CSV table of C-alpha atoms in Angstrom, one decimal:
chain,number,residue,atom,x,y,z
M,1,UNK,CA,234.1,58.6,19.1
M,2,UNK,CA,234.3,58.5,15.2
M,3,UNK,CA,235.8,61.0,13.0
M,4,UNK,CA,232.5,62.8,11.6
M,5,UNK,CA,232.6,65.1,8.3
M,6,UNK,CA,231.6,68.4,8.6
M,7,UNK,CA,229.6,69.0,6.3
M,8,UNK,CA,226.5,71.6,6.3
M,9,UNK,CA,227.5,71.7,10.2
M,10,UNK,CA,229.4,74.1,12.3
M,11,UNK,CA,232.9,73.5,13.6
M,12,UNK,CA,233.4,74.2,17.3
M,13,UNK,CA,230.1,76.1,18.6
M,14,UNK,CA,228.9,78.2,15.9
M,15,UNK,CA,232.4,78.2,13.5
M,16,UNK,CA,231.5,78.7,9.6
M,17,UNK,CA,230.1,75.4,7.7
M,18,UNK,CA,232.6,73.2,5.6
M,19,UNK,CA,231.3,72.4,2.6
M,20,UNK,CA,230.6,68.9,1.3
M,21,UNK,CA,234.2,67.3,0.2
M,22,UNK,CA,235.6,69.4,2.8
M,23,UNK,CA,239.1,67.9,4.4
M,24,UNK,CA,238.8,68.9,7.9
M,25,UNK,CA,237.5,66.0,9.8
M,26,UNK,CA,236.8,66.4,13.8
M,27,UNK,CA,236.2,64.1,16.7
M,28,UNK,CA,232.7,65.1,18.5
M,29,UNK,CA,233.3,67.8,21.7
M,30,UNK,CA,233.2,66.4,25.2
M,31,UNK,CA,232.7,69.3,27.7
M,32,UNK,CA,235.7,70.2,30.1
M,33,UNK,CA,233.7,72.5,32.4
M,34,UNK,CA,231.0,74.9,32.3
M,35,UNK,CA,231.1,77.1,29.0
M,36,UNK,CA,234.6,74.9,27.8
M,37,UNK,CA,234.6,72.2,25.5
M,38,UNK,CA,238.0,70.4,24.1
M,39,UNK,CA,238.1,68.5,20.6
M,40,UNK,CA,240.2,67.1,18.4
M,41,UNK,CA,240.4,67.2,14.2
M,42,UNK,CA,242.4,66.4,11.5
M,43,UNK,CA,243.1,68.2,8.4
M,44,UNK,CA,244.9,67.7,5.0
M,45,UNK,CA,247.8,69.6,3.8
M,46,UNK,CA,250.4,69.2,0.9
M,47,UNK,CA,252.6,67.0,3.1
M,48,UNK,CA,249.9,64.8,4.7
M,49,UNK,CA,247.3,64.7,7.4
M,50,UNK,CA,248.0,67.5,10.6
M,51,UNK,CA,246.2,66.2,13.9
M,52,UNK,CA,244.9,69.4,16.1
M,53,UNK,CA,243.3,69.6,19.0
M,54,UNK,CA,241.2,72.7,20.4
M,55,UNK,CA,239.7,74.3,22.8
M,56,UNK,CA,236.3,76.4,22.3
M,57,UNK,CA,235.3,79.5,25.0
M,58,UNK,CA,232.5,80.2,25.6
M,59,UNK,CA,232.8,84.0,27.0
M,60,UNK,CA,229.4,85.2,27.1
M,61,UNK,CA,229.1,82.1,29.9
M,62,UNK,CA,229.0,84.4,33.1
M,63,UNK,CA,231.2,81.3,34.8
M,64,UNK,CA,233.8,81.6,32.0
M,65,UNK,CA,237.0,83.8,32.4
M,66,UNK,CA,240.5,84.0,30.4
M,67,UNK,CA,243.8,84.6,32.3
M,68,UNK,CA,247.4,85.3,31.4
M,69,UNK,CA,249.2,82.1,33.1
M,70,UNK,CA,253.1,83.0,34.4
M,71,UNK,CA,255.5,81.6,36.9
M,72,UNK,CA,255.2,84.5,39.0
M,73,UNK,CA,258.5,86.5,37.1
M,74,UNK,CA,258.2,87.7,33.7
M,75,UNK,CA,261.9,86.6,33.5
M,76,UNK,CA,261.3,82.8,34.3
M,77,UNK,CA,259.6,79.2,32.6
M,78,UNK,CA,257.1,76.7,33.8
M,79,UNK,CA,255.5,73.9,31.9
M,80,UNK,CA,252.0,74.8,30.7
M,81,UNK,CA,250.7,72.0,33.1
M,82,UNK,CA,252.1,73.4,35.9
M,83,UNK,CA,251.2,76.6,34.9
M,84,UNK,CA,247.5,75.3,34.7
M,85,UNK,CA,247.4,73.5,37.7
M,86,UNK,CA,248.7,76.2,39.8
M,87,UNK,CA,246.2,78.3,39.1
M,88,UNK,CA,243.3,75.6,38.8
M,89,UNK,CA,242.5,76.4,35.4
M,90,UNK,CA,240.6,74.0,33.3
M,91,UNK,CA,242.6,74.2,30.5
M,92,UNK,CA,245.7,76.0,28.6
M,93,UNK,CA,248.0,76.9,25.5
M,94,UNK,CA,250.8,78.0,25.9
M,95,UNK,CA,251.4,82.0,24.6
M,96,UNK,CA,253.9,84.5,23.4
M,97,UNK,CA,257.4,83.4,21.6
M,98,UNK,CA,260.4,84.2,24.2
M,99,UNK,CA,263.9,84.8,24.9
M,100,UNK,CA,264.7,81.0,24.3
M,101,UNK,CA,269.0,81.4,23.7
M,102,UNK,CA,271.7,84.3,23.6
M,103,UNK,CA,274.2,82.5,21.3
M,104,UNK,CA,275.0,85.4,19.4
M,105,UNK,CA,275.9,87.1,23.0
M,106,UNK,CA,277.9,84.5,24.6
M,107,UNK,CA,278.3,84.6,28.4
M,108,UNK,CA,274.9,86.4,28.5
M,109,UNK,CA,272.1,84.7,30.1
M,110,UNK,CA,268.8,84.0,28.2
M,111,UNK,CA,265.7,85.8,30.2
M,112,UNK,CA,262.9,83.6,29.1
M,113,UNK,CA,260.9,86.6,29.2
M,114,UNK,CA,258.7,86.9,26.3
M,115,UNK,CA,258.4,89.6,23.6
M,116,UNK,CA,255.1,91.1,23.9
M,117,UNK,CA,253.1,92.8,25.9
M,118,UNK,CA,251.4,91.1,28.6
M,119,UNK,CA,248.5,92.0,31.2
M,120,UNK,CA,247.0,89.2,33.5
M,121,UNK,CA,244.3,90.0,35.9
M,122,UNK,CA,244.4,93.7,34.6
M,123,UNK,CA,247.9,93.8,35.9
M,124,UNK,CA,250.5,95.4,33.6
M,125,UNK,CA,253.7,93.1,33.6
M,126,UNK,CA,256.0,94.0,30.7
M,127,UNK,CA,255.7,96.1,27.6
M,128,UNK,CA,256.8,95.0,23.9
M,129,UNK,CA,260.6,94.6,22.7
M,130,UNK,CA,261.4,96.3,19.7
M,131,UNK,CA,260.7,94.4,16.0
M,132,UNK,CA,264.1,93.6,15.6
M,133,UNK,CA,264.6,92.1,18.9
M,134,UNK,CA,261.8,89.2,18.7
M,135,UNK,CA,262.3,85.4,18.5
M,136,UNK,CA,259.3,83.4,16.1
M,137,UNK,CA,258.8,83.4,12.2
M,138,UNK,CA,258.1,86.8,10.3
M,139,UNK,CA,255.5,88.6,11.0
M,140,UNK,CA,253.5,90.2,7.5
M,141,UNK,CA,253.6,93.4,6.9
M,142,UNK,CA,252.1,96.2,9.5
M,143,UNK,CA,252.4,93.9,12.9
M,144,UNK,CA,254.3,94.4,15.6
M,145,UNK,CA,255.9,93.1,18.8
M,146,UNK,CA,253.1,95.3,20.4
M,147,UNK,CA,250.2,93.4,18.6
M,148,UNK,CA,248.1,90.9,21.1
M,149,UNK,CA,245.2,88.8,21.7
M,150,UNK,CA,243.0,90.4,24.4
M,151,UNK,CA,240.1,90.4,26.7
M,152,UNK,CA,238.3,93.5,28.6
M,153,UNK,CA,236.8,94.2,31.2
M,154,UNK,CA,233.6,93.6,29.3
M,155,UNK,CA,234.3,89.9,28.4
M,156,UNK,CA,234.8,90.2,25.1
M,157,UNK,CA,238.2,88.9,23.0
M,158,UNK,CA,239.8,91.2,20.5
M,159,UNK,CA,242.9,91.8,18.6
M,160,UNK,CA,244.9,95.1,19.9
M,161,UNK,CA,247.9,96.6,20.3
M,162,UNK,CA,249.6,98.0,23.3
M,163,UNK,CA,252.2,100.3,23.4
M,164,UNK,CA,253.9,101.5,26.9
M,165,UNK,CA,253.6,104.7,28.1
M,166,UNK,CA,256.0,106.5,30.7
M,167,UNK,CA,258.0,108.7,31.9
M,168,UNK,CA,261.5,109.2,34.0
M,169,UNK,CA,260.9,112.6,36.2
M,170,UNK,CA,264.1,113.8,37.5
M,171,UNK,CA,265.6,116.8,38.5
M,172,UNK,CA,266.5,118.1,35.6
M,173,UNK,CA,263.4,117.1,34.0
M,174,UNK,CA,261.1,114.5,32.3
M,175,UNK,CA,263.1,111.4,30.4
M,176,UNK,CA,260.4,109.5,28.1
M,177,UNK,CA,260.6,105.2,29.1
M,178,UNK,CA,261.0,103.1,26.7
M,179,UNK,CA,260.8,99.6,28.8
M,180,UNK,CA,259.2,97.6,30.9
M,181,UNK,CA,260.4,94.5,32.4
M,182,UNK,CA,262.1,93.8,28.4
M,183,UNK,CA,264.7,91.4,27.6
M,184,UNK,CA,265.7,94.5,24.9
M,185,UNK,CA,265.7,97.6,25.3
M,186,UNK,CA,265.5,100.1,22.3
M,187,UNK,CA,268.7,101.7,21.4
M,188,UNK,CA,269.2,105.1,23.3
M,189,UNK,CA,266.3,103.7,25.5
M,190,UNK,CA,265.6,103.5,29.4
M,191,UNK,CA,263.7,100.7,30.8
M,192,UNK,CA,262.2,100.5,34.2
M,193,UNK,CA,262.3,97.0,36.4
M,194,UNK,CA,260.6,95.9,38.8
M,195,UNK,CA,260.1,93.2,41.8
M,196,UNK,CA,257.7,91.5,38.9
M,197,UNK,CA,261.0,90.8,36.4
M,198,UNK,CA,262.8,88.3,38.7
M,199,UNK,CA,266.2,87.6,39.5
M,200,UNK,CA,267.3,86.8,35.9
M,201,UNK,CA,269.9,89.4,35.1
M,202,UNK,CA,269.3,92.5,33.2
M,203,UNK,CA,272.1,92.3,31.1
M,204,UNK,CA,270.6,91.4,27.9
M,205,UNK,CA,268.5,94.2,28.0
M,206,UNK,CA,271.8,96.1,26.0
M,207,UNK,CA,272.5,93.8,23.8
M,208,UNK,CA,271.4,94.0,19.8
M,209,UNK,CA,269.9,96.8,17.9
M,210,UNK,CA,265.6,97.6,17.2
M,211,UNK,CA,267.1,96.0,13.6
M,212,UNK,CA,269.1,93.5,14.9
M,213,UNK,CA,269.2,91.0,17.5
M,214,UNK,CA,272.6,89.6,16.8
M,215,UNK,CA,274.2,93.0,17.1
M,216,UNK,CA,277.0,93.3,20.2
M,217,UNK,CA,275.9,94.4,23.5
M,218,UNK,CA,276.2,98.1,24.3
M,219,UNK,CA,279.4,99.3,25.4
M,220,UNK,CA,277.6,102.6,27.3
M,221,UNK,CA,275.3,101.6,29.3
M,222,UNK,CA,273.7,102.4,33.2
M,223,UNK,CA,272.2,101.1,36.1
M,224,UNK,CA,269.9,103.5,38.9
M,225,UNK,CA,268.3,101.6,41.7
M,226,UNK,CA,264.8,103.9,43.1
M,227,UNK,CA,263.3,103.4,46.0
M,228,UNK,CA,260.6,105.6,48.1
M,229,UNK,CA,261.3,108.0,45.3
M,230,UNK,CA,264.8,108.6,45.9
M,231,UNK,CA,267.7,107.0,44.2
M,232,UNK,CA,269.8,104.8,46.3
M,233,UNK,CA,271.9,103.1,44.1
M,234,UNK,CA,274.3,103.6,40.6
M,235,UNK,CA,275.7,101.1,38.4
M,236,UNK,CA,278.0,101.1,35.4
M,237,UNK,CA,276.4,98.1,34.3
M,238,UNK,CA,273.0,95.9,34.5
M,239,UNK,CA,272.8,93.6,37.4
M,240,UNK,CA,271.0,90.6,38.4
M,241,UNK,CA,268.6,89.7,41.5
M,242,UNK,CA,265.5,90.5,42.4
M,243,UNK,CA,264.0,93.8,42.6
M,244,UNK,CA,262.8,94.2,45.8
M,245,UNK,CA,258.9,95.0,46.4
M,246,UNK,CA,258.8,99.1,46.3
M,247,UNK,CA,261.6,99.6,44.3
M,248,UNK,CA,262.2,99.9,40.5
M,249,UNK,CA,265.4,99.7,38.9
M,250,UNK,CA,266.6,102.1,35.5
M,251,UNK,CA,268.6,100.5,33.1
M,252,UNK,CA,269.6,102.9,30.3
M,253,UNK,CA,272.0,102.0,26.9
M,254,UNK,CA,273.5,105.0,24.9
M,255,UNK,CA,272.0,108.0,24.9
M,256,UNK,CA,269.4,106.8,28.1
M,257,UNK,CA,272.8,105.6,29.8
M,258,UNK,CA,274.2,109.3,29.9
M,259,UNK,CA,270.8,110.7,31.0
M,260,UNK,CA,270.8,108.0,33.8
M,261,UNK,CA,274.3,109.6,35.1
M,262,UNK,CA,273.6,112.8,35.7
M,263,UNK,CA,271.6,111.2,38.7
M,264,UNK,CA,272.9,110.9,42.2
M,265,UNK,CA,272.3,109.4,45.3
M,266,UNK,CA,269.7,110.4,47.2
M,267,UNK,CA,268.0,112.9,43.8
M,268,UNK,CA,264.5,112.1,44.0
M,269,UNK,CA,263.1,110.5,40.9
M,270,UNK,CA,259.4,109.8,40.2
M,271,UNK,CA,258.2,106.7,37.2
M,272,UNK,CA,254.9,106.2,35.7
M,273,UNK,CA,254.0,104.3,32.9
M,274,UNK,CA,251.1,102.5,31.6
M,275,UNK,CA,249.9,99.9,28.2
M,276,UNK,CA,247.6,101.9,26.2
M,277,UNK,CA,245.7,100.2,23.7
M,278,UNK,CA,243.3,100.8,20.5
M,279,UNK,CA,240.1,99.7,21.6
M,280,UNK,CA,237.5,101.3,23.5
M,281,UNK,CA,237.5,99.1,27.4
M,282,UNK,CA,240.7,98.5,28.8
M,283,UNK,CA,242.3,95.0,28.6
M,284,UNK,CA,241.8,92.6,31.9
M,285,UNK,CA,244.2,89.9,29.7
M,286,UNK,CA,246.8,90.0,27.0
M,287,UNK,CA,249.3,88.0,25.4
M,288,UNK,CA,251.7,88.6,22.8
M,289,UNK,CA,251.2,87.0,19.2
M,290,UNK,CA,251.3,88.9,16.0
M,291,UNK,CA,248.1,88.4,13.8
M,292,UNK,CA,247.0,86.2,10.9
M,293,UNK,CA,243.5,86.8,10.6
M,294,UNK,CA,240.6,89.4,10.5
M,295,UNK,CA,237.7,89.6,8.4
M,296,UNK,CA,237.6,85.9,8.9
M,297,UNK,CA,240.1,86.1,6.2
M,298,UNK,CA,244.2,84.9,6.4
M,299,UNK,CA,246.0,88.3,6.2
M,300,UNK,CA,248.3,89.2,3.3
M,301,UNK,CA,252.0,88.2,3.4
M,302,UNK,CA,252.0,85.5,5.7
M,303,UNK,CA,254.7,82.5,5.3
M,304,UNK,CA,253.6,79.9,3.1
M,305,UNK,CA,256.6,77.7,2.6
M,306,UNK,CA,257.7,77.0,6.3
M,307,UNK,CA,256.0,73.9,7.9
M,308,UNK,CA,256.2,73.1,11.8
M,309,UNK,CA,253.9,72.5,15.1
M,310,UNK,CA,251.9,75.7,15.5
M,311,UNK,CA,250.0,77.2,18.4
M,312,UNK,CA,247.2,80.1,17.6
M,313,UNK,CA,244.0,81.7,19.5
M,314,UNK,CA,241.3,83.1,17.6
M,315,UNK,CA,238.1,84.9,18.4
M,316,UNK,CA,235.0,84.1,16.9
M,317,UNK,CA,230.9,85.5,17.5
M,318,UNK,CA,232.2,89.2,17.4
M,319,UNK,CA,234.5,88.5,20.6
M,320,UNK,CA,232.1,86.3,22.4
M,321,UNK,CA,233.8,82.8,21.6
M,322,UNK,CA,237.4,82.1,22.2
M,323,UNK,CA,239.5,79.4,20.1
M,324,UNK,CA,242.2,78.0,21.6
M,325,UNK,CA,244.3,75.6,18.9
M,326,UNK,CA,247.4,73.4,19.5
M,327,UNK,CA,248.6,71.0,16.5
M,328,UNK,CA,250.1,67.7,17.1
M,329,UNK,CA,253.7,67.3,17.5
M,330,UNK,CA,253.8,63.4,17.2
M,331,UNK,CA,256.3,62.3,14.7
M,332,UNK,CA,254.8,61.6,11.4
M,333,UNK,CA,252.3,64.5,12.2
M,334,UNK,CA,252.2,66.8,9.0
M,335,UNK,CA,252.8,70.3,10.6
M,336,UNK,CA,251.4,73.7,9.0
M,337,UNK,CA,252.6,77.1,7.7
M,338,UNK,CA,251.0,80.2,9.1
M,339,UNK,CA,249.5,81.1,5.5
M,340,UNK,CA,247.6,77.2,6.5
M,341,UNK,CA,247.7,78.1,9.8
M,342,UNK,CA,245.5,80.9,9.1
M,343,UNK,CA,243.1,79.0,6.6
M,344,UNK,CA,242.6,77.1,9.5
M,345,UNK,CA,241.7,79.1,12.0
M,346,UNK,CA,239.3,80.9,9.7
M,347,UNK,CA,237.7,77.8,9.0
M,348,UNK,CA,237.1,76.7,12.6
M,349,UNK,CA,235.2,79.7,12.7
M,350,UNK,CA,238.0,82.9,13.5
M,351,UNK,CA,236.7,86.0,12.6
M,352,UNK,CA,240.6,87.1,13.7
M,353,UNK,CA,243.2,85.1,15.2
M,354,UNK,CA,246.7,85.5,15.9
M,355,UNK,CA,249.7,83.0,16.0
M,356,UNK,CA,251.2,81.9,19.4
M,357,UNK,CA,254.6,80.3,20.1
M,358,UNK,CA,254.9,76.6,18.1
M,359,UNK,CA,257.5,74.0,17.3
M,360,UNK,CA,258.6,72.4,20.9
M,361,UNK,CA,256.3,75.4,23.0
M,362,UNK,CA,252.8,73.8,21.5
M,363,UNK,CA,251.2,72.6,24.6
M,364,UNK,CA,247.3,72.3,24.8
M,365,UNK,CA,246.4,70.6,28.6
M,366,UNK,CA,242.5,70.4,30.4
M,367,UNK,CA,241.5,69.1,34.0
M,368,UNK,CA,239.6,66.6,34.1
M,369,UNK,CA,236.2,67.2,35.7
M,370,UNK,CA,236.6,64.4,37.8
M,371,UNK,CA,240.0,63.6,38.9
M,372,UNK,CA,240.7,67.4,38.5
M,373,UNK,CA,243.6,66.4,37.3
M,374,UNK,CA,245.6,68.4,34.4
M,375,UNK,CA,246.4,66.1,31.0
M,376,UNK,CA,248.7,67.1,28.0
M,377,UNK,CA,246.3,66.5,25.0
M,378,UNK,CA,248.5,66.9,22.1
M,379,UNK,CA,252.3,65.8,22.4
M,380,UNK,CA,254.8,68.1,22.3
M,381,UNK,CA,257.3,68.0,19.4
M,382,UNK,CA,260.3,67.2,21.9
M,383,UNK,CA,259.0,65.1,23.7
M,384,UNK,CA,258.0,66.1,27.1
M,385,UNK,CA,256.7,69.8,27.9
M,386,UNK,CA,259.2,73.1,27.1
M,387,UNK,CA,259.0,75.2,30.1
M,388,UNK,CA,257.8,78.9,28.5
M,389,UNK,CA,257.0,82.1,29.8
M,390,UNK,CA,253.3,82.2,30.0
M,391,UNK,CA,249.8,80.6,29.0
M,392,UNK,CA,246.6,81.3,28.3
M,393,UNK,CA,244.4,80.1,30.8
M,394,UNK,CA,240.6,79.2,30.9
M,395,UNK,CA,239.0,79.4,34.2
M,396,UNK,CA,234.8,78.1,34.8
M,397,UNK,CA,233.6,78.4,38.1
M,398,UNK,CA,230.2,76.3,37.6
């Protein structure tokens, strides 16, 4: 297949038209599966020539669906390929940045859990850590660790933002929770656990401040084991282990740490808590990612002088197309900021978009339709795959 310009034509299944004299160049689709198509492009930038490769969505393809890809713990890694394959999804980025290294807390154990929100298959599996507490570049003014790419329950994509809602009931009344399966907790915060975290320990969840990630661990902090609505266990300090099915462990810092004392064995203890997002119809998926587009415009105060191998999703067609978007991480390959990042995506044909997890994370795979089996496209900037927290997976059932 040549490289063809594209010029007076669409980019990627209805995208915006380059103009003539454009530099974005793109190798013709080939069809992955009903509704999916993967391609490649290449695009100049101030340091040279950046090599992408993309998947296209159809969603208003009644074979299509879009899932939230994770090794079964929110605390644990998998190669996007293995993440793909396991679920026999036809293709995959990878998602939200993570909990990659604890060298300002030495002796405490990295989570690999991620820093957004995240909902796959309409199941709610961790809420969002505070600002200060997030790995990735800066996010521009007004985002958040809470902001996501998402898809309802009536198929269509959107940008939202999800913040957790819960309480602690007790007997000496309601405590407000501020956590869900989260490598951080806010200061003065409780955060529920549950069998979905892992065995990864806790421990990290006390350590930094909402303003600072570096900041020591807490020295006050609390640990309260519920099960069958009664509390059967109390800790000085996080643990690790799994959380067995049925149970929900309390982990409280400061102020949440004293609350979580006055409890005793046996003191019967009731926990709700839910995602609540902006738009209208619930969210089926969601993945973590702060944005960099809407309007079909790049949004104000991105970064425009840091280059590296970026990841990004982007919805087009007023939610009813889905851009997937992994750059090349083969040496030589001219990497992007996220103010380019965003031109980018607007140009393939984003009406919003949002940046994923890059550098050594960027991991775009597909099946193929006849060996079924699942292929790296682009090559990571390591070297082989990095094992990560979760993907965004593309299912067709034709």
């Amino acid at each position: 297949m040549a490289w063809a310009a594209l010029a007076g034509g669409g980019v990627a299944g209805g995208a915006q038209a380059a103009a003539a004299g454009d530099s974005l160049r793109q190798v013709a689709e080939v069809p992955v599966a009903p509704g999916v198509a993967y391609g490649e492009f290449r695009t100049t930038v101030p340091r040279g020539i950046a090599h992408g490769h993309l998947l296209t969505v159809d969603l208003d393809d009644p074979r299509v669906t879009v899932d939230l890809l994770y090794p079964g713990a929110v605390g644990a890694r998998s190669p996007v390929s293995e993440l793909a394959d396991a679920r026999a999804a036809v293709g995959a980025v990878n998602g939200d940045f993570f909990n990659i290294s604890e060298t300002q807390h030495p002796g405490v154990e990295p989570t690999g859990a991620s820093v957004g929100p995240a909902i796959s298959s309409g199941r709610r599996l961790k809420g969002a850590v505070p600002d200060g507490q997030r790995f990735g570049p800066a996010m521009p003014p007004g985002a958040t660790t809470e902001d996501v790419l998402g898809i309802g329950y009536d198929h269509r994509a959107r940008l939202d933002r999800l913040s957790l809602r819960g309480t602690v009931w007790t007997p000496d009344g309601p405590l407000r929770l501020r956590g869900l399966n989260q490598y951080a907790l806010p200061v003065d915060g409780i955060g529920a656990y549950t069998e979905l975290w892992g065995p990864v320990s806790r421990q990290r969840a006390t350590c930094g401040t909402d303003t600072d990630r570096a900041a020591p661990c807490s020295a006050e902090t609390a640990e309260v084991t519920v099960r069958g609505g009664r509390v059967t266990e109390l800790a000085d300090r996080p643990g690790a282990g799994g959380v067995a099915a049925g149970s929900v462990v309390l982990v409280g810092r400061e102020e949440g740490a004293r609350q979580l004392r006055k409890l005793r064995l046996g003191d019967p203890v009731h926990i709700n808590h839910r995602l609540v997002g902006r738009g209208p119809v619930p969210l089926r998926f969601a993945v973590g990612g702060f944005p960099i587009v809407r309007e079909a415009q790049p949004v104000d105060g991105l970064d425009a002088s840091a280059a590296a191998v970026r990841t990004a999703a982007g919805v087009g067609d007023d939610g009813r197309v889905l851009y997937l978007m992994s750059l090349d991480g083969t040496p030589g390959e001219a990497g992007m900021t996220v103010r380019e990042l965003a031109e980018l995506m607007s140009r393939l044909g984003s009406q919003a978009a949002v940046d994923l997890d890059g550098g050594g994370s960027s991991t775009l795979v597909t099946r193929d339709p006849f060996s079924r089996d699942v292929t790296v496209r682009n090559h990571p900037s390591g070297g082989a795959e990095r094992p990560v927290p979760n993907a965004v997976g593309v299912f067709s059932f034709g």
